[in-house]
Structure formats: structure tokens, C-alpha cells
mmCIF file of C-alpha atoms and ligand atoms in Angstrom:
data_model
loop_
_atom_site.group_PDB
_atom_site.id
_atom_site.type_symbol
_atom_site.label_atom_id
_atom_site.label_comp_id
_atom_site.label_asym_id
_atom_site.label_seq_id
_atom_site.Cartn_x
_atom_site.Cartn_y
_atom_site.Cartn_z
ATOM 1 C CA MET P 1459 109.012 -6.828 41.963
ATOM 2 C CA ALA P 1460 104.795 -6.924 42.957
ATOM 3 C CA GLU P 1461 104.728 -10.500 42.505
ATOM 4 C CA ALA P 1462 107.252 -11.177 45.322
ATOM 5 C CA LYS P 1463 104.292 -10.094 47.352
ATOM 6 C CA SER P 1464 103.885 -12.476 49.823
ATOM 7 C CA LEU P 1465 100.006 -13.726 48.795
ATOM 8 C CA ARG P 1466 99.344 -14.955 52.241
ATOM 9 C CA GLY P 1467 95.889 -14.362 53.518
ATOM 10 C CA ALA P 1468 95.138 -13.065 50.390
ATOM 11 C CA ARG P 1469 93.227 -15.347 48.218
ATOM 12 C CA ALA P 1470 94.821 -17.212 45.171
ATOM 13 C CA GLU P 1471 92.787 -15.611 41.794
ATOM 14 C CA ARG P 1472 92.190 -19.434 40.668
ATOM 15 C CA PRO P 1473 89.845 -20.217 38.604
ATOM 16 C CA LEU P 1474 87.239 -21.859 40.011
ATOM 17 C CA SER P 1475 85.268 -25.355 38.946
ATOM 18 C CA PRO P 1476 81.756 -24.321 37.134
ATOM 19 C CA HIS P 1477 79.418 -23.043 38.998
ATOM 20 C CA LEU P 1478 76.174 -25.345 38.442
ATOM 21 C CA GLN P 1479 73.347 -22.084 38.465
ATOM 22 C CA VAL P 1480 74.744 -19.926 36.300
ATOM 23 C CA TYR P 1481 76.984 -22.275 33.783
ATOM 24 C CA ALA P 1482 76.532 -21.324 30.218
ATOM 25 C CA MET P 1483 78.188 -24.301 27.625
ATOM 26 C CA PRO P 1484 80.082 -23.560 25.948
ATOM 27 C CA ILE P 1485 78.093 -22.853 21.813
ATOM 28 C CA ASN P 1486 81.144 -25.576 20.378
ATOM 29 C CA MET P 1487 80.377 -28.245 22.780
ATOM 30 C CA LEU P 1488 76.528 -26.829 21.991
ATOM 31 C CA MET P 1489 77.462 -27.655 18.227
ATOM 32 C CA SER P 1490 79.225 -30.764 19.032
ATOM 33 C CA ILE P 1491 75.723 -31.987 20.694
ATOM 34 C CA VAL P 1492 73.436 -31.582 18.239
ATOM 35 C CA HIS P 1493 75.477 -32.291 15.978
ATOM 36 C CA ARG P 1494 75.274 -35.351 16.893
ATOM 37 C CA ILE P 1495 71.054 -35.109 17.961
ATOM 38 C CA THR P 1496 70.506 -34.254 14.171
ATOM 39 C CA GLY P 1497 72.487 -37.197 13.454
ATOM 40 C CA ALA P 1498 70.215 -39.329 15.070
ATOM 41 C CA ALA P 1499 67.418 -36.979 14.308
ATOM 42 C CA LEU P 1500 67.884 -37.735 10.046
ATOM 43 C CA TYR P 1501 68.761 -41.325 11.151
ATOM 44 C CA PHE P 1502 64.647 -42.132 11.521
ATOM 45 C CA GLY P 1503 63.552 -38.961 9.360
ATOM 46 C CA SER P 1504 65.208 -40.688 6.754
ATOM 47 C CA LEU P 1505 61.208 -42.908 6.847
ATOM 48 C CA LEU P 1506 60.342 -40.294 5.879
ATOM 49 C CA LEU P 1507 61.678 -40.021 2.021
ATOM 50 C CA ALA P 1508 61.832 -44.014 2.277
ATOM 51 C CA TRP P 1509 57.630 -43.852 2.968
ATOM 52 C CA TRP P 1510 57.537 -40.618 0.318
ATOM 53 C CA LEU P 1511 59.794 -42.920 -2.235
ATOM 54 C CA VAL P 1512 57.565 -46.035 -1.495
ATOM 55 C CA ALA P 1513 54.230 -44.329 -2.367
ATOM 56 C CA ALA P 1514 54.584 -42.883 -5.517
ATOM 57 C CA ALA P 1515 55.993 -46.549 -6.402
ATOM 58 C CA ALA P 1516 52.790 -47.782 -4.801
ATOM 59 C CA GLY P 1517 50.473 -45.399 -6.859
ATOM 60 C CA PRO P 1518 48.857 -42.718 -7.194
ATOM 61 C CA ASP P 1519 45.434 -43.441 -4.555
ATOM 62 C CA TYR P 1520 48.467 -44.107 -1.654
ATOM 63 C CA PHE P 1521 50.825 -41.214 -3.298
ATOM 64 C CA ASN P 1522 47.881 -38.786 -3.082
ATOM 65 C CA TRP P 1523 47.008 -40.190 0.626
ATOM 66 C CA VAL P 1524 50.724 -39.888 1.981
ATOM 67 C CA ASN P 1525 51.334 -36.779 0.053
ATOM 68 C CA ALA P 1526 48.641 -34.761 1.653
ATOM 69 C CA ILE P 1527 49.891 -35.719 4.646
ATOM 70 C CA TYR P 1528 53.020 -33.394 3.925
ATOM 71 C CA GLY P 1529 51.649 -31.170 2.694
ATOM 72 C CA SER P 1530 49.029 -29.924 5.812
ATOM 73 C CA LEU P 1531 50.342 -27.710 8.615
ATOM 74 C CA PRO P 1532 51.301 -31.510 11.399
ATOM 75 C CA GLY P 1533 53.040 -32.403 8.187
ATOM 76 C CA ARG P 1534 54.682 -29.284 7.506
ATOM 77 C CA LEU P 1535 55.860 -27.935 10.924
ATOM 78 C CA VAL P 1536 58.023 -31.772 10.990
ATOM 79 C CA LEU P 1537 59.828 -31.597 7.186
ATOM 80 C CA PHE P 1538 60.273 -27.553 8.599
ATOM 81 C CA GLY P 1539 61.829 -29.615 10.968
ATOM 82 C CA TYR P 1540 63.657 -31.648 9.655
ATOM 83 C CA THR P 1541 65.244 -29.869 6.689
ATOM 84 C CA TRP P 1542 67.202 -28.044 9.459
ATOM 85 C CA ALA P 1543 68.131 -30.778 10.587
ATOM 86 C CA LEU P 1544 69.486 -31.948 8.102
ATOM 87 C CA MET P 1545 71.242 -28.293 6.717
ATOM 88 C CA HIS P 1546 72.261 -27.992 10.835
ATOM 89 C CA HIS P 1547 74.091 -31.382 10.172
ATOM 90 C CA MET P 1548 75.582 -30.898 7.575
ATOM 91 C CA MET P 1549 77.294 -27.528 8.224
ATOM 92 C CA GLY P 1550 78.075 -29.505 11.161
ATOM 93 C CA GLY P 1551 79.890 -31.458 8.864
ATOM 94 C CA ILE P 1552 81.736 -29.715 7.052
ATOM 95 C CA ARG P 1553 83.098 -28.513 10.330
ATOM 96 C CA HIS P 1554 84.289 -31.733 10.683
ATOM 97 C CA PHE P 1555 85.943 -31.966 7.788
ATOM 98 C CA ILE P 1556 88.115 -28.641 8.528
ATOM 99 C CA TRP P 1557 89.027 -30.205 11.618
ATOM 100 C CA ASP P 1558 90.071 -32.831 9.848
ATOM 101 C CA THR P 1559 93.100 -30.697 7.941
ATOM 102 C CA GLY P 1560 94.856 -30.201 10.744
ATOM 103 C CA ARG P 1561 93.033 -26.772 11.746
ATOM 104 C CA GLY P 1562 90.762 -24.399 12.601
ATOM 105 C CA TYR P 1563 92.220 -25.778 16.919
ATOM 106 C CA ASP P 1564 92.420 -22.284 18.015
ATOM 107 C CA LEU P 1565 89.471 -21.158 20.496
ATOM 108 C CA LYS P 1566 88.857 -17.862 17.948
ATOM 109 C CA THR P 1567 88.031 -20.590 15.180
ATOM 110 C CA ILE P 1568 87.068 -22.921 17.364
ATOM 111 C CA ASP P 1569 83.498 -19.959 18.494
ATOM 112 C CA GLY P 1570 83.379 -18.736 14.682
ATOM 113 C CA LEU P 1571 82.684 -21.910 13.288
ATOM 114 C CA ALA P 1572 80.524 -23.044 15.938
ATOM 115 C CA TRP P 1573 77.783 -19.862 15.157
ATOM 116 C CA GLY P 1574 79.030 -19.983 11.535
ATOM 117 C CA THR P 1575 76.829 -23.113 11.657
ATOM 118 C CA LEU P 1576 74.306 -22.184 13.434
ATOM 119 C CA LEU P 1577 74.085 -18.560 11.639
ATOM 120 C CA ALA P 1578 73.903 -20.535 8.151
ATOM 121 C CA SER P 1579 71.659 -23.133 8.783
ATOM 122 C CA ILE P 1580 69.034 -21.354 9.867
ATOM 123 C CA ILE P 1581 70.393 -19.109 6.321
ATOM 124 C CA LEU P 1582 69.962 -22.689 4.350
ATOM 125 C CA THR P 1583 66.428 -23.014 6.006
ATOM 126 C CA ALA P 1584 65.037 -20.483 4.752
ATOM 127 C CA LEU P 1585 65.820 -20.870 1.975
ATOM 128 C CA VAL P 1586 64.343 -23.430 1.201
ATOM 129 C CA TRP P 1587 61.228 -22.887 2.570
ATOM 130 C CA LEU P 1588 61.427 -19.679 0.671
ATOM 131 C CA ALA P 1589 61.557 -21.820 -2.033
ATOM 132 C CA VAL P 1590 59.079 -24.262 -1.035
ATOM 133 C CA TRP P 1591 56.921 -21.146 -0.478
ATOM 134 C CA VAL P 1592 58.043 -19.921 -3.963
ATOM 135 C CA VAL P 1593 56.818 -22.931 -5.285
ATOM 136 C CA GLY P 1594 53.719 -23.788 -4.332
ATOM 137 C CA MET N 921 89.950 -67.730 15.328
ATOM 138 C CA THR N 922 90.671 -71.181 12.756
ATOM 139 C CA GLU N 923 93.835 -71.766 12.784
ATOM 140 C CA MET N 924 96.411 -70.632 15.128
ATOM 141 C CA ASN N 925 97.493 -67.748 16.166
ATOM 142 C CA MET N 926 100.928 -66.223 17.200
ATOM 143 C CA ARG N 927 100.527 -62.066 17.071
ATOM 144 C CA THR N 928 99.772 -61.392 20.557
ATOM 145 C CA PRO N 929 96.226 -60.990 21.106
ATOM 146 C CA LEU N 930 96.569 -56.987 21.160
ATOM 147 C CA LYS N 931 98.413 -57.214 18.644
ATOM 148 C CA ARG N 932 94.848 -59.246 16.794
ATOM 149 C CA VAL N 933 92.430 -56.225 18.731
ATOM 150 C CA ARG N 934 94.331 -53.231 17.571
ATOM 151 C CA ALA N 935 92.289 -49.858 15.757
ATOM 152 C CA LEU N 936 89.529 -52.526 15.521
ATOM 153 C CA GLY N 937 87.203 -50.715 17.909
ATOM 154 C CA SER N 938 84.312 -51.575 20.041
ATOM 155 C CA ALA N 939 82.033 -52.950 16.854
ATOM 156 C CA LYS N 940 85.304 -54.717 15.617
ATOM 157 C CA GLU N 941 85.508 -53.059 12.206
ATOM 158 C CA GLY N 942 88.427 -51.175 12.492
ATOM 159 C CA ALA N 943 89.913 -47.525 11.119
ATOM 160 C CA ASN N 944 87.777 -47.877 8.246
ATOM 161 C CA HIS N 945 85.033 -46.469 9.537
ATOM 162 C CA PHE N 946 86.092 -43.135 10.400
ATOM 163 C CA TRP N 947 86.753 -43.676 6.229
ATOM 164 C CA HIS N 948 83.857 -44.914 4.847
ATOM 165 C CA GLN N 949 81.997 -41.767 7.390
ATOM 166 C CA ARG N 950 83.643 -39.099 6.330
ATOM 167 C CA VAL N 951 83.711 -40.451 1.946
ATOM 168 C CA THR N 952 79.926 -41.133 2.785
ATOM 169 C CA ALA N 953 79.661 -37.521 4.515
ATOM 170 C CA VAL N 954 81.130 -35.912 1.302
ATOM 171 C CA ALA N 955 79.056 -36.968 -1.232
ATOM 172 C CA ASN N 956 75.628 -36.675 0.764
ATOM 173 C CA ILE N 957 76.287 -32.929 0.178
ATOM 174 C CA PHE N 958 76.291 -33.256 -3.000
ATOM 175 C CA LEU N 959 73.494 -36.068 -3.357
ATOM 176 C CA VAL N 960 71.679 -33.114 -0.709
ATOM 177 C CA LEU N 961 71.097 -30.899 -1.604
ATOM 178 C CA GLY N 962 70.841 -32.392 -5.357
ATOM 179 C CA VAL N 963 67.355 -33.742 -3.570
ATOM 180 C CA VAL N 964 66.189 -31.274 -1.640
ATOM 181 C CA TRP N 965 66.438 -29.119 -5.069
ATOM 182 C CA LEU N 966 64.509 -32.151 -6.751
ATOM 183 C CA LEU N 967 61.762 -31.886 -4.243
ATOM 184 C CA VAL N 968 61.151 -28.133 -3.819
ATOM 185 C CA SER N 969 60.965 -28.011 -7.407
ATOM 186 C CA LEU N 970 57.877 -31.313 -6.820
ATOM 187 C CA VAL N 971 55.497 -28.621 -4.284
ATOM 188 C CA GLY N 972 51.724 -29.396 -5.304
ATOM 189 C CA ALA N 973 52.442 -30.764 -8.030
ATOM 190 C CA ASP N 974 50.034 -33.876 -8.971
ATOM 191 C CA TYR N 975 51.136 -37.327 -9.383
ATOM 192 C CA PRO N 976 51.255 -37.939 -12.935
ATOM 193 C CA THR N 977 54.583 -34.893 -12.891
ATOM 194 C CA VAL N 978 56.039 -36.394 -9.828
ATOM 195 C CA LYS N 979 56.018 -39.604 -11.182
ATOM 196 C CA ALA N 980 57.564 -39.041 -14.320
ATOM 197 C CA THR N 981 59.505 -35.913 -11.747
ATOM 198 C CA LEU N 982 61.537 -38.954 -9.759
ATOM 199 C CA ALA N 983 61.447 -41.104 -13.290
ATOM 200 C CA HIS N 984 64.170 -38.958 -15.395
ATOM 201 C CA PRO N 985 67.747 -40.312 -14.761
ATOM 202 C CA VAL N 986 68.996 -38.382 -13.628
ATOM 203 C CA ASN N 987 67.245 -37.705 -11.146
ATOM 204 C CA ALA N 988 66.624 -41.313 -9.928
ATOM 205 C CA LEU N 989 70.263 -41.483 -9.910
ATOM 206 C CA VAL N 990 71.052 -38.769 -7.846
ATOM 207 C CA LEU N 991 67.896 -40.220 -5.037
ATOM 208 C CA GLY N 992 69.802 -44.169 -6.208
ATOM 209 C CA LEU N 993 72.775 -43.203 -4.919
ATOM 210 C CA LEU N 994 71.886 -40.782 -1.920
ATOM 211 C CA ALA N 995 69.713 -44.405 -1.108
ATOM 212 C CA VAL N 996 73.391 -45.967 -0.844
ATOM 213 C CA SER N 997 75.752 -43.498 0.680
ATOM 214 C CA GLY N 998 72.826 -41.930 3.427
ATOM 215 C CA ALA N 999 72.155 -45.694 4.651
ATOM 216 C CA VAL N 1000 75.951 -46.529 4.809
ATOM 217 C CA HIS N 1001 76.351 -43.362 6.004
ATOM 218 C CA MET N 1002 73.354 -43.262 8.944
ATOM 219 C CA ARG N 1003 74.662 -47.148 9.820
ATOM 220 C CA LEU N 1004 78.194 -46.063 10.341
ATOM 221 C CA GLY N 1005 76.662 -42.952 12.435
ATOM 222 C CA MET N 1006 74.369 -44.339 14.949
ATOM 223 C CA GLN N 1007 77.267 -47.438 14.780
ATOM 224 C CA VAL N 1008 79.353 -45.234 17.057
ATOM 225 C CA ILE N 1009 76.890 -43.796 19.264
ATOM 226 C CA ILE N 1010 76.026 -47.056 20.303
ATOM 227 C CA GLU N 1011 79.535 -47.748 20.865
ATOM 228 C CA ASP N 1012 79.689 -44.639 23.341
ATOM 229 C CA TYR N 1013 76.277 -45.370 25.284
ATOM 230 C CA VAL N 1014 75.644 -48.739 25.138
ATOM 231 C CA HIS N 1015 78.321 -51.327 27.519
ATOM 232 C CA GLY N 1016 76.255 -54.263 28.501
ATOM 233 C CA GLU N 1017 78.098 -56.705 24.678
ATOM 234 C CA LEU N 1018 74.837 -58.851 24.901
ATOM 235 C CA SER N 1019 72.528 -55.565 24.010
ATOM 236 C CA LYS N 1020 74.987 -53.722 21.560
ATOM 237 C CA ILE N 1021 75.800 -56.534 19.671
ATOM 238 C CA VAL N 1022 71.623 -56.831 19.737
ATOM 239 C CA LEU N 1023 70.968 -52.468 18.308
ATOM 240 C CA LEU N 1024 73.743 -53.074 16.253
ATOM 241 C CA MET N 1025 72.310 -56.280 14.712
ATOM 242 C CA LEU N 1026 68.907 -53.476 14.752
ATOM 243 C CA ASN N 1027 70.875 -50.424 12.729
ATOM 244 C CA THR N 1028 72.383 -52.467 10.486
ATOM 245 C CA PHE N 1029 68.841 -53.772 9.451
ATOM 246 C CA PHE N 1030 67.622 -50.220 9.145
ATOM 247 C CA ALA N 1031 69.983 -48.855 7.200
ATOM 248 C CA ILE N 1032 69.433 -51.971 4.694
ATOM 249 C CA VAL N 1033 65.450 -51.876 5.065
ATOM 250 C CA ILE N 1034 65.919 -47.582 4.557
ATOM 251 C CA GLY N 1035 68.810 -47.911 1.615
ATOM 252 C CA ALA N 1036 66.730 -51.451 -0.276
ATOM 253 C CA ALA N 1037 63.036 -49.460 0.469
ATOM 254 C CA CYS N 1038 64.352 -45.529 -1.440
ATOM 255 C CA LEU N 1039 66.064 -48.335 -4.233
ATOM 256 C CA PHE N 1040 63.465 -49.494 -4.682
ATOM 257 C CA ALA N 1041 61.236 -47.774 -5.435
ATOM 258 C CA VAL N 1042 63.442 -45.643 -7.696
ATOM 259 C CA ALA N 1043 63.979 -48.390 -9.434
ATOM 260 C CA LYS N 1044 59.897 -49.092 -9.996
ATOM 261 C CA LEU N 1045 58.866 -46.476 -10.935
ATOM 262 C CA SER N 1046 62.010 -45.640 -13.410
ATOM 263 C CA PHE N 1047 61.554 -49.643 -14.729
ATOM 264 C CA GLY N 1048 58.033 -51.110 -14.145
ATOM 265 C CA ALA N 1049 54.497 -49.659 -15.542
HETATM 266 C C1 HEM O 2711 74.583 -33.673 4.092
HETATM 267 C C2 HEM O 2711 75.577 -34.341 4.360
HETATM 268 C C3 HEM O 2711 76.137 -34.368 5.976
HETATM 269 C C4 HEM O 2711 77.794 -34.432 5.946
HETATM 270 C C5 HEM O 2711 78.336 -33.463 5.403
HETATM 271 C C6 HEM O 2711 77.165 -35.217 7.703
HETATM 272 C C7 HEM O 2711 78.458 -35.669 8.145
HETATM 273 C C8 HEM O 2711 78.657 -36.292 9.644
HETATM 274 C C9 HEM O 2711 80.340 -36.043 9.835
HETATM 275 C C10 HEM O 2711 80.926 -35.431 9.740
HETATM 276 C C11 HEM O 2711 80.055 -37.042 10.966
HETATM 277 C C12 HEM O 2711 81.276 -37.881 11.723
HETATM 278 C C13 HEM O 2711 80.857 -36.741 13.181
HETATM 279 C C14 HEM O 2711 82.558 -37.769 13.991
HETATM 280 O O1 HEM O 2711 82.997 -37.708 13.819
HETATM 281 O O2 HEM O 2711 82.091 -37.337 15.306
HETATM 282 C C15 HEM O 2711 78.700 -37.398 11.284
HETATM 283 C C16 HEM O 2711 77.843 -38.476 12.385
HETATM 284 C C17 HEM O 2711 76.584 -39.116 11.857
HETATM 285 N N1 HEM O 2711 75.995 -38.339 10.504
HETATM 286 FE FE1 HEM O 2711 76.100 -36.758 9.431
HETATM 287 N N2 HEM O 2711 76.744 -36.081 7.096
HETATM 288 C C18 HEM O 2711 75.614 -35.518 6.745
HETATM 289 C C19 HEM O 2711 74.062 -36.240 6.503
HETATM 290 C C20 HEM O 2711 73.500 -37.080 7.220
HETATM 291 C C21 HEM O 2711 72.737 -38.114 7.205
HETATM 292 C C22 HEM O 2711 72.210 -37.550 5.919
HETATM 293 C C23 HEM O 2711 72.038 -39.037 8.027
HETATM 294 C C24 HEM O 2711 70.829 -39.553 8.150
HETATM 295 C C25 HEM O 2711 70.248 -39.805 7.318
HETATM 296 C C26 HEM O 2711 73.031 -38.137 8.417
HETATM 297 C C27 HEM O 2711 72.984 -39.313 9.986
HETATM 298 C C28 HEM O 2711 74.732 -39.275 10.732
HETATM 299 C C29 HEM O 2711 74.302 -39.433 12.250
HETATM 300 C C30 HEM O 2711 73.914 -40.949 12.741
HETATM 301 C C31 HEM O 2711 75.780 -39.074 12.553
HETATM 302 C C32 HEM O 2711 76.326 -39.765 14.211
HETATM 303 C C33 HEM O 2711 76.273 -38.667 14.933
HETATM 304 C C34 HEM O 2711 77.413 -39.124 15.425
HETATM 305 O O3 HEM O 2711 78.583 -39.799 16.209
HETATM 306 O O4 HEM O 2711 77.342 -38.518 17.522
HETATM 307 N N3 HEM O 2711 74.495 -37.358 8.189
HETATM 308 N N4 HEM O 2711 77.775 -37.341 9.941
#
């Protein structure tokens, strides 16, 4: 019986508290934080859709001016970021729905869902911008 | 409190939460979130199809009843959802009672302005000259 041996004097194999210099955030924690950040980004980014729609309603001159800003390189970069935030937040939302049904709480599934969220958001963003490139 | 209340203070605040709204919050957040999936995908599709289009095309497309409806629904569902979402963020990080109330109010104003602006624009594109 190995367990019966006294551990006195030996170093106990206790888990150590997170070592700040080598600490890596678990992926599911990071994805949860990103869901909140993307939610907040989408919140203020909703101005982009509202402004564009109001511009379309305002008439050709104003619309063409706004549309040119959105079509410029900085404009496209912002819209690209917005697309990714939207896709990531949407996949994060679906992750929440799975949890809401009481499923998916074991560690393996939690990690899988977190990586899946990230991967799906990248693929969806790429698809949208592939379509933009094909259409435009 | 307008009338004599026989309920204990605990009973009165139970399930109300920090913004005094209660469990409806969770449910509305989920309903709008599910709606947003379909509406967001529809609107992204619509917007991508309009890349590089000239003004008359954009105007006519946005005025099409199906497109106008999807945009209008997203304006409402999105505004409700983002207001509820930002409310949670405010409740989590802002603890002064006054600053919390002010920010919750600004949050409501912002959501209504965004929703109303989108709805008005879509209505004008649909019914205006
Ligand atoms: C595309 C479909 C969307 C889905 C499926 C979705 C889903 C969700 C869910 C389930 C939550 C609650 C998270 C929780 O309980 O912790 C949430 C929070 C939030 N959403 Fe969305 N959402 C979507 C679109 C949007 C849009 C378009 C906006 C903004 C315009 C937005 C803004 C927010 C904000 C600000 C929060 C609060 C974040 C937090 O508390 O951490 N969402 N979303």
C-alpha cells in the first residue's frame, strides 16, 4: 500500500495558484469575455447601419457621400471588424442557447464549443467578405 | 408605493434584480437573440447584395416589402436586445445608484434613437416620394 507511506517531509502535490507570468486564460473564459466585448462593439456599431439607412432615405447626394466612406479602405476595415464581431457574437449566442438547455457543461464540451465559436466566426466572416469581393 | 403594502420587503424585491425589472429580462434577451440570428443573416445577405450598387438600385431594393420588413424587424429586435445587453453590462460595472440610473436612462435613449432612426428611414424609403 503505497498510500500508507507517510508524506511527511515530502512535497505535497497540491495544485499551485495561477502563476501570473505564465498564466494562460482558459479558452472558454476568453470567448465569454469576447462575447461581451463584441456585444458592446455591436451596440455602438449599430450607428453604422442606422446612418447608412438614414443616408439612403435622405437622397442620392448624401447617400453617395456616406456610401463612399463605407467603401473606402478604412471604411471597409471597420466593416470587416464589424462583420467578425457580429459573427462571433452570434456564434457565442448559439453557445449560450446550448447551455440554456442544460447541456454542454462538461469541460471537454466547454472547450470544444469555445474553439468552435472562434473557428465558425472566422469562417463566416471569410464567407461574407468573399461574397463582398465577388459582388463588388 | 401608493398603497399599504402587507408584503415583506424581501417579497417585494425578490427576483427584481438591480434594475428593478426581474426575470423577464432573461427571456426577452433570449427571444430577441433567436430572432436576431435570422434577421442578421437576412440583412447581411441584403447588404452584401448591394455592394457597389447605384442609388436607384439601393433605394428600390430597400423599399421592397420583404427587405423593408426584415430591416424593420431587425431594428426593433436589435434595439430591444442591445438595450437589455448593455443594461447587464452597466449593472455589472457601475455601482453608484445615481450614475447607474443615469446610464440606464442613456442606454434606453440610445436604443430607442437607433431603432426609431432605422424604422423611419425604412418607412420613408418604402412610402416616401
Ligand atoms: C446575431 C444574433 C445575436 C445573438 C444570437 C445574440 C445573442 C446574445 C445572447 C444569448 C446574449 C446574452 C449573453 C449572456 O446572457 O451572458 C447576448 C448579449 C448581448 N448582445 Fe447579443 N446577440 C445577437 C446580436 C446582437 C446585436 C446585433 C447586438 C447589438 C447591436 C447585440 C448586443 C448584445 C449586448 C450588448 C449583449 C450584452 C453582453 C454581455 O452581457 O456580456 N447582440 N447576445
